C-alpha atoms as a printed R data frame, in Angstrom:
    type eleno elety resid chain resno        x       y       z
1   ATOM     1    CA   MET     A     1  -85.160  83.062 108.852
2   ATOM     2    CA   ARG     A     2  -84.401  79.568 107.986
3   ATOM     3    CA   GLU     A     3  -86.521  76.873 110.213
4   ATOM     4    CA   GLY     A     4  -84.951  73.312 111.265
5   ATOM     5    CA   ARG     A     5  -85.523  70.492 113.697
6   ATOM     6    CA   ASP     A     6  -83.350  68.545 115.928
7   ATOM     7    CA   ILE     A     7  -85.190  67.519 118.846
8   ATOM     8    CA   SER     A     8  -81.824  65.793 120.757
9   ATOM     9    CA   LYS     A     9  -80.110  69.234 120.318
10  ATOM    10    CA   ILE     A    10  -82.981  71.326 121.678
11  ATOM    11    CA   LEU     A    11  -83.346  68.934 124.623
12  ATOM    12    CA   SER     A    12  -79.382  69.342 125.300
13  ATOM    13    CA   VAL     A    13  -79.643  72.985 125.201
14  ATOM    14    CA   LEU     A    14  -82.836  73.454 127.448
15  ATOM    15    CA   GLN     A    15  -81.233  71.076 130.075
16  ATOM    16    CA   LYS     A    16  -78.428  73.874 130.338
17  ATOM    17    CA   LEU     A    17  -80.556  76.494 131.420
18  ATOM    18    CA   ASP     A    18  -81.999  76.593 135.153
19  ATOM    19    CA   ILE     A    19  -85.648  77.501 133.954
20  ATOM    20    CA   PHE     A    20  -86.224  73.902 132.497
21  ATOM    21    CA   THR     A    21  -84.575  71.894 135.491
22  ATOM    22    CA   ALA     A    22  -87.981  71.869 137.215
23  ATOM    23    CA   LEU     A    23  -89.708  70.216 134.700
24  ATOM    24    CA   PRO     A    24  -90.271  66.663 134.373
25  ATOM    25    CA   ALA     A    25  -88.479  64.828 131.742
26  ATOM    26    CA   ALA     A    26  -91.384  63.871 129.814
27  ATOM    27    CA   GLU     A    27  -92.772  67.489 129.797
28  ATOM    28    CA   LEU     A    28  -89.360  68.781 128.855
29  ATOM    29    CA   ALA     A    29  -89.321  66.513 125.975
30  ATOM    30    CA   ASN     A    30  -92.961  67.450 124.935
31  ATOM    31    CA   LEU     A    31  -91.659  71.044 124.953
32  ATOM    32    CA   ALA     A    32  -88.696  70.622 123.059
33  ATOM    33    CA   ALA     A    33  -90.952  68.949 120.401
34  ATOM    34    CA   GLU     A    34  -92.941  72.009 120.241
35  ATOM    35    CA   LEU     A    35  -90.689  75.016 119.896
36  ATOM    36    CA   ARG     A    36  -90.003  76.707 116.662
37  ATOM    37    CA   GLU     A    37  -86.347  76.777 115.767
38  ATOM    38    CA   PHE     A    38  -84.973  79.521 113.432
39  ATOM    39    CA   HIS     A    39  -81.790  81.093 112.268
40  ATOM    40    CA   ALA     A    40  -81.505  84.778 112.543
41  ATOM    41    CA   LYS     A    41  -78.914  86.413 110.280
42  ATOM    42    CA   THR     A    42  -76.793  89.530 111.535
43  ATOM    43    CA   GLU     A    43  -78.626  92.869 112.027
44  ATOM    44    CA   THR     A    44  -82.027  91.116 112.136
45  ATOM    45    CA   THR     A    45  -84.199  92.730 114.754
46  ATOM    46    CA   LEU     A    46  -86.303  90.171 116.970
47  ATOM    47    CA   CYS     A    47  -88.178  92.591 118.811
48  ATOM    48    CA   ARG     A    48  -88.697  96.251 119.353
49  ATOM    49    CA   GLU     A    49  -89.145  98.207 122.511
50  ATOM    50    CA   GLY     A    50  -92.651  99.380 123.098
51  ATOM    51    CA   GLU     A    51  -94.456  96.296 121.078
52  ATOM    52    CA   GLU     A    52  -96.252  93.950 122.321
53  ATOM    53    CA   GLY     A    53  -94.441  90.897 123.476
54  ATOM    54    CA   GLY     A    54  -96.082  87.546 122.685
55  ATOM    55    CA   GLU     A    55  -92.918  85.098 122.960
56  ATOM    56    CA   MET     A    56  -89.580  84.677 124.632
57  ATOM    57    CA   TYR     A    57  -86.277  83.780 122.941
58  ATOM    58    CA   ILE     A    58  -83.808  81.080 123.671
59  ATOM    59    CA   LEU     A    59  -80.555  81.687 122.241
60  ATOM    60    CA   MET     A    60  -78.738  78.522 121.136
61  ATOM    61    CA   GLU     A    61  -75.772  79.853 119.150
62  ATOM    62    CA   GLY     A    62  -74.606  83.360 118.471
63  ATOM    63    CA   GLU     A    63  -74.905  86.741 120.005
64  ATOM    64    CA   LEU     A    64  -77.842  89.276 120.720
65  ATOM    65    CA   GLN     A    65  -77.530  92.937 121.388
66  ATOM    66    CA   ILE     A    66  -79.993  94.813 123.776
67  ATOM    67    CA   VAL     A    67  -80.652  98.219 122.372
68  ATOM    68    CA   LYS     A    68  -82.482 100.910 124.284
69  ATOM    69    CA   LYS     A    69  -83.555 104.431 122.985
70  ATOM    70    CA   ASP     A    70  -81.059 103.722 120.419
71  ATOM    71    CA   ARG     A    71  -78.435 102.920 122.912
72  ATOM    72    CA   ARG     A    72  -76.684  99.473 123.063
73  ATOM    73    CA   ILE     A    73  -76.899  98.290 126.848
74  ATOM    74    CA   SER     A    74  -76.054  95.006 127.226
75  ATOM    75    CA   LYS     A    75  -75.635  91.657 125.277
76  ATOM    76    CA   VAL     A    76  -77.001  88.052 125.366
77  ATOM    77    CA   THR     A    77  -74.629  85.249 124.639
78  ATOM    78    CA   ALA     A    78  -75.422  81.488 124.115
79  ATOM    79    CA   VAL     A    79  -76.816  79.795 125.920
80  ATOM    80    CA   ASP     A    80  -79.145  82.120 127.748
81  ATOM    81    CA   TYR     A    81  -82.760  83.428 127.223
82  ATOM    82    CA   ILE     A    82  -84.449  86.855 126.843
83  ATOM    83    CA   GLY     A    83  -87.748  88.298 126.573
84  ATOM    84    CA   GLU     A    84  -89.505  86.523 129.420
85  ATOM    85    CA   MET     A    85  -90.510  89.929 131.162
86  ATOM    86    CA   SER     A    86  -93.257  90.559 128.659
87  ATOM    87    CA   LEU     A    87  -94.879  87.487 129.023
88  ATOM    88    CA   LEU     A    88  -94.776  87.804 133.145
89  ATOM    89    CA   GLU     A    89  -95.867  91.348 133.307
90  ATOM    90    CA   ASN     A    90  -98.118  91.510 130.058
91  ATOM    91    CA   GLU     A    91  -96.323  94.579 129.336
92  ATOM    92    CA   PRO     A    92  -94.712  95.755 126.104
93  ATOM    93    CA   ARG     A    93  -90.960  94.934 125.481
94  ATOM    94    CA   SER     A    94  -88.675  97.263 127.297
95  ATOM    95    CA   ALA     A    95  -86.025  96.899 124.823
96  ATOM    96    CA   THR     A    96  -85.285  96.115 121.285
97  ATOM    97    CA   VAL     A    97  -83.423  92.509 120.715
98  ATOM    98    CA   ILE     A    98  -80.926  92.537 117.558
99  ATOM    99    CA   ALA     A    99  -78.878  89.526 116.301
100 ATOM   100    CA   ALA     A   100  -75.163  90.871 116.609
101 ATOM   101    CA   ALA     A   101  -74.069  87.979 114.581
102 ATOM   102    CA   GLY     A   102  -75.793  85.065 112.645
103 ATOM   103    CA   SER     A   103  -77.602  83.165 115.769
104 ATOM   104    CA   ARG     A   104  -80.030  80.162 116.253
105 ATOM   105    CA   LEU     A   105  -82.846  80.519 118.538
106 ATOM   106    CA   LEU     A   106  -86.115  78.883 119.889
107 ATOM   107    CA   THR     A   107  -89.420  80.532 120.532
108 ATOM   108    CA   ILE     A   108  -91.519  79.940 123.591
109 ATOM   109    CA   SER     A   109  -94.942  81.257 123.075
110 ATOM   110    CA   ALA     A   110  -97.099  82.730 125.599
111 ATOM   111    CA   ARG     A   111  -99.411  79.834 125.162
112 ATOM   112    CA   GLN     A   112  -96.277  77.649 126.015
113 ATOM   113    CA   PHE     A   113  -95.143  79.555 128.621
114 ATOM   114    CA   LYS     A   114  -98.336  79.606 130.583
115 ATOM   115    CA   HIS     A   115  -98.892  75.994 130.019
116 ATOM   116    CA   TYR     A   116  -95.591  74.645 131.116
117 ATOM   117    CA   PHE     A   117  -94.392  77.498 133.668
118 ATOM   118    CA   ALA     A   118  -96.734  79.746 134.974
119 ATOM   119    CA   ASP     A   119  -97.823  77.434 138.035
120 ATOM   120    CA   GLU     A   120  -94.263  76.249 138.463
121 ATOM   121    CA   PRO     A   121  -92.372  78.228 141.663
122 ATOM   122    CA   ARG     A   122  -88.992  76.647 140.716
123 ATOM   123    CA   VAL     A   123  -89.024  78.376 137.324
124 ATOM   124    CA   MET     A   124  -90.266  81.841 138.824
125 ATOM   125    CA   ALA     A   125  -87.290  81.295 141.341
126 ATOM   126    CA   ALA     A   126  -84.818  80.608 138.557
127 ATOM   127    CA   MET     A   127  -86.014  83.695 136.827
128 ATOM   128    CA   LEU     A   128  -85.681  85.442 139.494
129 ATOM   129    CA   LYS     A   129  -82.006  84.613 139.728
130 ATOM   130    CA   THR     A   130  -81.334  85.505 136.139
131 ATOM   131    CA   LEU     A   131  -83.288  89.101 136.488
132 ATOM   132    CA   SER     A   132  -80.828  89.590 139.369
133 ATOM   133    CA   ARG     A   133  -77.981  88.819 137.416
134 ATOM   134    CA   ARG     A   134  -78.776  90.962 134.589
135 ATOM   135    CA   LEU     A   135  -79.521  93.812 136.939
136 ATOM   136    CA   ARG     A   136  -76.155  93.270 138.700
137 ATOM   137    CA   GLN     A   137  -74.450  93.454 135.267
138 ATOM   138    CA   ASP     A   138  -76.771  96.765 134.378
139 ATOM   139    CA   ASN     A   139  -75.624  98.499 137.558
140 ATOM   140    CA   GLU     A   140  -72.025  97.626 136.850
141 ATOM   141    CA   LEU     A   141  -72.272  99.221 133.432
142 ATOM   142    CA   ILE     A   142  -73.954 102.384 134.679
143 ATOM   143    CA   ALA     A   143  -71.417 102.756 137.373
144 ATOM   144    CA   ALA     A   144  -68.219 102.739 134.987
145 ATOM   145    CA   GLU     A   145  -69.959 104.925 132.516
146 ATOM   146    CA   PHE     A   146  -70.788 107.257 135.433
147 ATOM   147    CA   THR     A   147  -67.168 107.086 136.974
148 ATOM   148    CA   GLN     A   148  -65.919 107.740 133.288
149 ATOM   149    CA   ALA     A   149  -68.477 110.850 132.726
150 ATOM   150    CA   ASN     A   150  -67.094 112.182 135.934
151 ATOM   151    CA   ILE     A   151  -63.539 111.910 134.593
152 ATOM   152    CA   LEU     A   152  -64.262 113.614 131.464
153 ATOM   153    CA   ILE     A   153  -66.101 116.496 133.318
154 ATOM   154    CA   HIS     A   154  -63.033 116.752 135.894
155 ATOM   155    CA   ASP     A   155  -60.661 116.773 133.188
156 ATOM   156    CA   MET     A   156  -62.582 119.417 131.103
157 ATOM   157    CA   ARG     A   157  -62.700 121.871 133.877
158 ATOM   158    CA   ASN     A   158  -59.147 121.503 134.423
159 ATOM   159    CA   ASN     A   159  -58.580 122.453 130.774
160 ATOM   160    CA   MET     A   160  -60.617 125.801 130.993
161 ATOM   161    CA   ALA     A   161  -57.879 127.241 132.923
162 ATOM   162    CA   ALA     A   162  -56.576 129.071 129.713
163 ATOM   163    CA   PHE     A   163  -59.885 130.634 129.689
164 ATOM   164    CA   THR     A   164  -59.077 132.927 132.639
165 ATOM   165    CA   LEU     A   165  -56.586 134.720 130.404
166 ATOM   166    CA   LEU     A   166  -59.453 136.364 128.720
167 ATOM   167    CA   HIS     A   167  -59.647 139.090 131.313
168 ATOM   168    CA   LEU     A   168  -56.333 140.343 129.819
169 ATOM   169    CA   LEU     A   169  -57.697 140.396 126.459
170 ATOM   170    CA   GLU     A   170  -60.736 142.396 128.057
171 ATOM   171    CA   ARG     A   171  -58.575 144.647 129.870
172 ATOM   172    CA   ASN     A   172  -56.599 145.927 126.494
173 ATOM   173    CA   CYS     A   173  -59.230 145.723 124.184
174 ATOM   174    CA   ARG     A   174  -60.488 149.088 122.769
175 ATOM   175    CA   ASP     A   175  -62.696 147.795 120.138
176 ATOM   176    CA   LYS     A   176  -66.322 147.810 121.195
177 ATOM   177    CA   LYS     A   177  -67.344 144.912 119.021
178 ATOM   178    CA   GLN     A   178  -64.465 142.667 120.426
179 ATOM   179    CA   LEU     A   179  -64.866 143.784 123.662
180 ATOM   180    CA   HIS     A   180  -68.599 142.314 123.688
181 ATOM   181    CA   TYR     A   181  -67.539 139.348 122.177
182 ATOM   182    CA   ILE     A   182  -64.627 138.908 124.854
183 ATOM   183    CA   GLN     A   183  -67.159 139.566 127.469
184 ATOM   184    CA   LEU     A   184  -69.752 137.181 126.098
185 ATOM   185    CA   MET     A   185  -66.897 134.454 126.303
186 ATOM   186    CA   ARG     A   186  -66.170 135.266 129.705
187 ATOM   187    CA   LYS     A   187  -69.487 134.595 130.863
188 ATOM   188    CA   SER     A   188  -69.954 131.434 128.866
189 ATOM   189    CA   SER     A   189  -67.064 130.104 130.133
190 ATOM   190    CA   GLN     A   190  -67.961 131.003 133.821
191 ATOM   191    CA   ASP     A   191  -71.393 129.144 133.574
192 ATOM   192    CA   LEU     A   192  -69.640 126.014 132.015
193 ATOM   193    CA   ALA     A   193  -67.578 125.948 134.822
194 ATOM   194    CA   ALA     A   194  -70.381 126.689 137.167
195 ATOM   195    CA   MET     A   195  -72.412 123.386 135.441
196 ATOM   196    CA   MET     A   196  -69.259 121.283 135.820
197 ATOM   197    CA   SER     A   197  -68.638 121.927 139.392
198 ATOM   198    CA   GLU     A   198  -72.284 121.167 140.059
199 ATOM   199    CA   ALA     A   199  -72.233 117.882 138.048
200 ATOM   200    CA   LEU     A   200  -68.918 116.630 139.849
201 ATOM   201    CA   ALA     A   201  -71.018 117.576 143.309
202 ATOM   202    CA   ASN     A   202  -73.901 115.774 142.003
203 ATOM   203    CA   ALA     A   203  -71.558 112.720 141.214
204 ATOM   204    CA   LYS     A   204  -70.703 112.767 144.934
205 ATOM   205    CA   ARG     A   205  -74.428 112.923 146.060
206 ATOM   206    CA   LEU     A   206  -73.998 116.415 147.361
207 ATOM   207    CA   ARG     A   207  -76.666 118.969 146.607
208 ATOM   208    CA   PRO     A   208  -74.850 122.383 146.068
209 ATOM   209    CA   ARG     A   209  -76.776 125.324 147.044
210 ATOM   210    CA   LYS     A   210  -77.353 127.228 144.014
211 ATOM   211    CA   GLU     A   211  -77.610 130.958 144.019
212 ATOM   212    CA   VAL     A   212  -81.258 132.224 143.857
213 ATOM   213    CA   SER     A   213  -81.897 135.656 143.711
214 ATOM   214    CA   ARG     A   214  -83.944 138.366 142.052
215 ATOM   215    CA   HIS     A   215  -83.133 138.854 138.054
216 ATOM   216    CA   SER     A   216  -84.856 140.430 135.300
217 ATOM   217    CA   LEU     A   217  -86.148 138.028 132.664
218 ATOM   218    CA   SER     A   218  -86.156 140.695 130.148
219 ATOM   219    CA   THR     A   219  -82.248 141.280 130.725
220 ATOM   220    CA   ILE     A   220  -81.677 137.836 130.453
221 ATOM   221    CA   ILE     A   221  -83.598 137.302 127.049
222 ATOM   222    CA   THR     A   222  -81.954 140.695 125.467
223 ATOM   223    CA   GLU     A   223  -78.378 139.547 126.622
224 ATOM   224    CA   LEU     A   224  -78.681 136.472 125.260
225 ATOM   225    CA   SER     A   225  -80.150 138.052 121.869
226 ATOM   226    CA   ALA     A   226  -77.345 140.332 121.585
227 ATOM   227    CA   GLY     A   227  -74.564 137.528 122.531
228 ATOM   228    CA   THR     A   228  -75.018 133.615 122.236
229 ATOM   229    CA   PHE     A   229  -78.124 133.951 119.517
230 ATOM   230    CA   LYS     A   230  -75.694 136.078 117.137
231 ATOM   231    CA   VAL     A   231  -72.923 133.532 117.125
232 ATOM   232    CA   HIS     A   232  -74.718 130.099 117.738
233 ATOM   233    CA   PRO     A   233  -74.372 128.108 114.269
234 ATOM   234    CA   ASP     A   234  -78.057 126.975 114.479
235 ATOM   235    CA   ILE     A   235  -79.567 130.281 115.532
236 ATOM   236    CA   ARG     A   236  -77.296 133.081 113.685
237 ATOM   237    CA   ASP     A   237  -78.839 132.297 110.226
238 ATOM   238    CA   LYS     A   238  -82.379 133.096 111.796
239 ATOM   239    CA   ILE     A   239  -84.446 136.268 112.654
240 ATOM   240    CA   VAL     A   240  -84.566 136.196 116.428
241 ATOM   241    CA   GLU     A   241  -87.686 138.647 117.198
242 ATOM   242    CA   LEU     A   242  -88.590 139.988 120.690
243 ATOM   243    CA   ASP     A   243  -91.622 140.593 122.276
244 ATOM   244    CA   LEU     A   244  -91.076 141.759 125.955
245 ATOM   245    CA   THR     A   245  -93.723 143.381 127.862
246 ATOM   246    CA   ASP     A   246  -94.043 144.684 131.597
247 ATOM   247    CA   ILE     A   247  -90.066 144.806 131.663
248 ATOM   248    CA   ASP     A   248  -90.519 147.126 134.669
249 ATOM   249    CA   SER     A   249  -91.855 144.424 136.805
250 ATOM   250    CA   ASP     A   250  -90.213 141.105 135.519
251 ATOM   251    CA   ASN     A   251  -88.028 140.816 138.269
252 ATOM   252    CA   ILE     A   252  -88.096 136.773 139.274
253 ATOM   253    CA   LYS     A   253  -86.417 134.958 141.872
254 ATOM   254    CA   CYS     A   254  -84.502 132.439 139.860
255 ATOM   255    CA   GLN     A   255  -81.282 130.730 139.049
256 ATOM   256    CA   ALA     A   256  -80.091 132.965 136.327
257 ATOM   257    CA   THR     A   257  -77.466 130.496 134.641
258 ATOM   258    CA   ASP     A   258  -80.367 127.725 134.715
259 ATOM   259    CA   ILE     A   259  -82.902 130.122 133.194
260 ATOM   260    CA   ARG     A   260  -80.026 130.969 130.486
261 ATOM   261    CA   ARG     A   261  -79.883 127.335 129.761
262 ATOM   262    CA   VAL     A   262  -83.527 126.816 129.349
263 ATOM   263    CA   ILE     A   263  -83.884 129.769 126.962
264 ATOM   264    CA   THR     A   264  -80.864 128.790 124.992
265 ATOM   265    CA   ASN     A   265  -82.067 125.253 124.618
266 ATOM   266    CA   LEU     A   266  -85.761 126.102 123.531
267 ATOM   267    CA   VAL     A   267  -84.272 128.648 120.826
268 ATOM   268    CA   ILE     A   268  -82.050 126.199 119.539
269 ATOM   269    CA   ASN     A   269  -84.815 123.859 119.065
270 ATOM   270    CA   ALA     A   270  -86.805 126.327 117.391
271 ATOM   271    CA   ALA     A   271  -83.606 127.353 115.225
272 ATOM   272    CA   GLN     A   272  -83.366 123.807 114.412
273 ATOM   273    CA   ALA     A   273  -86.878 123.095 113.160
274 ATOM   274    CA   SER     A   274  -86.848 126.556 111.021
275 ATOM   275    CA   LYS     A   275  -85.416 127.370 107.532
276 ATOM   276    CA   THR     A   276  -82.562 129.618 107.005
277 ATOM   277    CA   GLY     A   277  -84.010 133.353 107.590
278 ATOM   278    CA   GLY     A   278  -86.856 131.659 109.104
279 ATOM   279    CA   ARG     A   279  -88.264 133.787 112.434
280 ATOM   280    CA   ILE     A   280  -88.148 133.061 115.860
281 ATOM   281    CA   ARG     A   281  -90.395 135.059 118.438
282 ATOM   282    CA   ILE     A   282  -89.507 135.283 122.272
283 ATOM   283    CA   GLY     A   283  -92.287 136.717 124.040
284 ATOM   284    CA   LEU     A   284  -92.588 137.747 127.676
285 ATOM   285    CA   GLN     A   285  -95.459 138.684 129.724
286 ATOM   286    CA   CYS     A   286  -95.595 139.261 133.782
287 ATOM   287    CA   ARG     A   287  -99.131 138.466 135.088
288 ATOM   288    CA   LYS     A   288 -100.133 138.727 138.869
289 ATOM   289    CA   ASN     A   289  -98.683 135.727 140.071
290 ATOM   290    CA   GLN     A   290  -96.333 134.328 137.267
291 ATOM   291    CA   ALA     A   291  -93.974 135.584 134.484
292 ATOM   292    CA   VAL     A   292  -94.824 133.725 131.258
293 ATOM   293    CA   VAL     A   293  -92.143 133.371 128.417
294 ATOM   294    CA   SER     A   294  -92.731 131.786 124.902
295 ATOM   295    CA   ILE     A   295  -90.307 130.741 122.281
296 ATOM   296    CA   SER     A   296  -92.300 130.167 118.853
297 ATOM   297    CA   ASP     A   297  -90.835 128.959 115.419
298 ATOM   298    CA   GLU     A   298  -92.449 128.728 111.790
299 ATOM   299    CA   GLY     A   299  -91.320 125.154 111.348
300 ATOM   300    CA   HIS     A   300  -93.310 122.289 110.277
301 ATOM   301    CA   GLY     A   301  -94.713 121.221 113.718
302 ATOM   302    CA   ILE     A   302  -94.098 118.205 115.805
303 ATOM   303    CA   PRO     A   303  -95.489 114.999 114.317
304 ATOM   304    CA   ILE     A   304  -98.593 113.533 116.304
305 ATOM   305    CA   PRO     A   305  -96.956 110.273 117.129
306 ATOM   306    CA   LEU     A   306  -93.903 112.157 118.630
307 ATOM   307    CA   ARG     A   307  -95.589 114.556 120.912
308 ATOM   308    CA   SER     A   308  -95.939 112.270 123.840
309 ATOM   309    CA   LYS     A   309  -92.292 111.414 123.694
310 ATOM   310    CA   ILE     A   310  -90.603 114.847 123.505
311 ATOM   311    CA   PHE     A   311  -89.543 115.125 127.152
312 ATOM   312    CA   PHE     A   312  -88.548 111.647 127.416
313 ATOM   313    CA   PRO     A   313  -84.787 111.503 127.899
314 ATOM   314    CA   ASN     A   314  -82.440 110.594 124.915
315 ATOM   315    CA   PHE     A   315  -85.428 110.813 122.611
316 ATOM   316    CA   SER     A   316  -84.803 113.014 119.727
317 ATOM   317    CA   THR     A   317  -86.017 113.383 116.230
318 ATOM   318    CA   ARG     A   318  -82.404 114.270 114.897
319 ATOM   319    CA   ALA     A   319  -79.790 111.684 114.239
320 ATOM   320    CA   GLU     A   320  -77.104 113.707 115.846
321 ATOM   321    CA   GLY     A   321  -79.210 114.733 118.689
322 ATOM   322    CA   ASN     A   322  -78.786 113.333 122.438
323 ATOM   323    CA   GLY     A   323  -82.400 113.997 123.787
324 ATOM   324    CA   LEU     A   324  -81.320 115.734 126.664
325 ATOM   325    CA   GLY     A   325  -82.242 119.442 126.101
326 ATOM   326    CA   LEU     A   326  -85.980 119.305 126.789
327 ATOM   327    CA   THR     A   327  -85.312 116.941 129.695
328 ATOM   328    CA   SER     A   328  -82.979 119.553 131.115
329 ATOM   329    CA   CYS     A   329  -85.883 122.356 130.542
330 ATOM   330    CA   ARG     A   330  -88.207 120.542 132.133
331 ATOM   331    CA   GLN     A   331  -86.187 119.586 135.040
332 ATOM   332    CA   ILE     A   332  -85.047 123.241 135.732
333 ATOM   333    CA   ILE     A   333  -88.768 125.067 135.312
334 ATOM   334    CA   GLU     A   334  -90.859 122.576 137.037
335 ATOM   335    CA   GLU     A   335  -88.705 120.547 139.588
336 ATOM   336    CA   GLU     A   336  -86.130 123.500 140.474
337 ATOM   337    CA   HIS     A   337  -88.473 126.744 139.992
338 ATOM   338    CA   GLY     A   338  -91.965 125.515 140.526
339 ATOM   339    CA   GLY     A   339  -93.024 126.534 137.185
340 ATOM   340    CA   SER     A   340  -94.381 124.858 134.127
341 ATOM   341    CA   LEU     A   341  -93.278 123.940 130.780
342 ATOM   342    CA   THR     A   342  -95.689 123.066 127.725
343 ATOM   343    CA   PHE     A   343  -95.985 123.163 124.008
344 ATOM   344    CA   THR     A   344  -98.595 123.623 121.172
345 ATOM   345    CA   THR     A   345  -97.894 122.712 117.979
346 ATOM   346    CA   SER     A   346  -99.378 122.701 114.205
347 ATOM   347    CA   ASP     A   347  -97.956 122.397 110.784
348 ATOM   348    CA   LYS     A   348  -97.291 126.009 110.641
349 ATOM   349    CA   GLY     A   349  -95.032 125.759 113.733
350 ATOM   350    CA   THR     A   350  -94.236 125.140 117.637
351 ATOM   351    CA   ARG     A   351  -94.595 127.250 120.693
352 ATOM   352    CA   PHE     A   352  -93.020 126.468 123.682
353 ATOM   353    CA   THR     A   353  -94.242 128.098 127.054
354 ATOM   354    CA   PHE     A   354  -92.804 128.310 130.938
355 ATOM   355    CA   THR     A   355  -93.977 130.078 133.473
356 ATOM   356    CA   LEU     A   356  -92.326 131.003 136.636
357 ATOM   357    CA   PRO     A   357  -93.779 132.193 139.642
358 ATOM   358    CA   ARG     A   358  -93.554 135.658 141.144
359 ATOM   359    CA   GLN     A   359  -92.723 135.324 144.660
């Protein structure tokens, strides 16, 4: 970063921002003389999400990208300011700020902010106005992305019409192995269509009633092991072992499609943490008031700094991951079924355990 000084230019920039209009001319001149000016090259990270914030930035020239959870959510163009919330709230940074192009900036330290702005109501009002504008822009972006996602789901569901022809293949198939795979495809397509319909209903703020009935957990696990786990690219080169006890009393009131989603997500995670030929163990026990399902792997475990984050939406340790699988699992088990989802981990592997109440 290259520093420079041009007080008259700094003053002209400050006068364009409403937060500085409340300051008397003499104080504004003093502030302009104190501020640090610097140049940030393209891709320079000014601050990172989660770090302590000790200063705010005024963008004189260039453009900044605002990134949250490794996703670009907005941009800031000159002349504007960013980073004031960490000074107001005394909280860690809520997003990462990156110079999208060569930019010239000014910094206001926490000390300067407190000295010049903390007791000035008009400055606070101006900041609230800016915050309102940014929230409105964020809401518009979220709404546009939400609409686009729903359009894609709608069109994907329409394109699934061809899967209805699978029943013709099933009717005429004489090979048991081929018939098994055709039935697996039919079941998967039905589950996928149901999830798409649920997503579209949620978009309309409807809460579709899910079919909740008694299902055998051991049957669900056995069917997944004989079907999906045999063909899934992340699982098929692993050894999946079943340890199912109390199978005569494992009928649980649940939404079967959602429980299949949970088990599949957890086994995929275990497979991705395992080497080729690694063992994944699925256990089932039925206790007096609950059923307990566990999925264990023999990987290297979850690093300590990441353990508190793994259930966060969009958090993933894999570059190609989207960080939604475990979020989905926790929502289904805890919010929709009244159970619990926990994990234990060490350098010898990880075990995820979920419980479902026996009603």
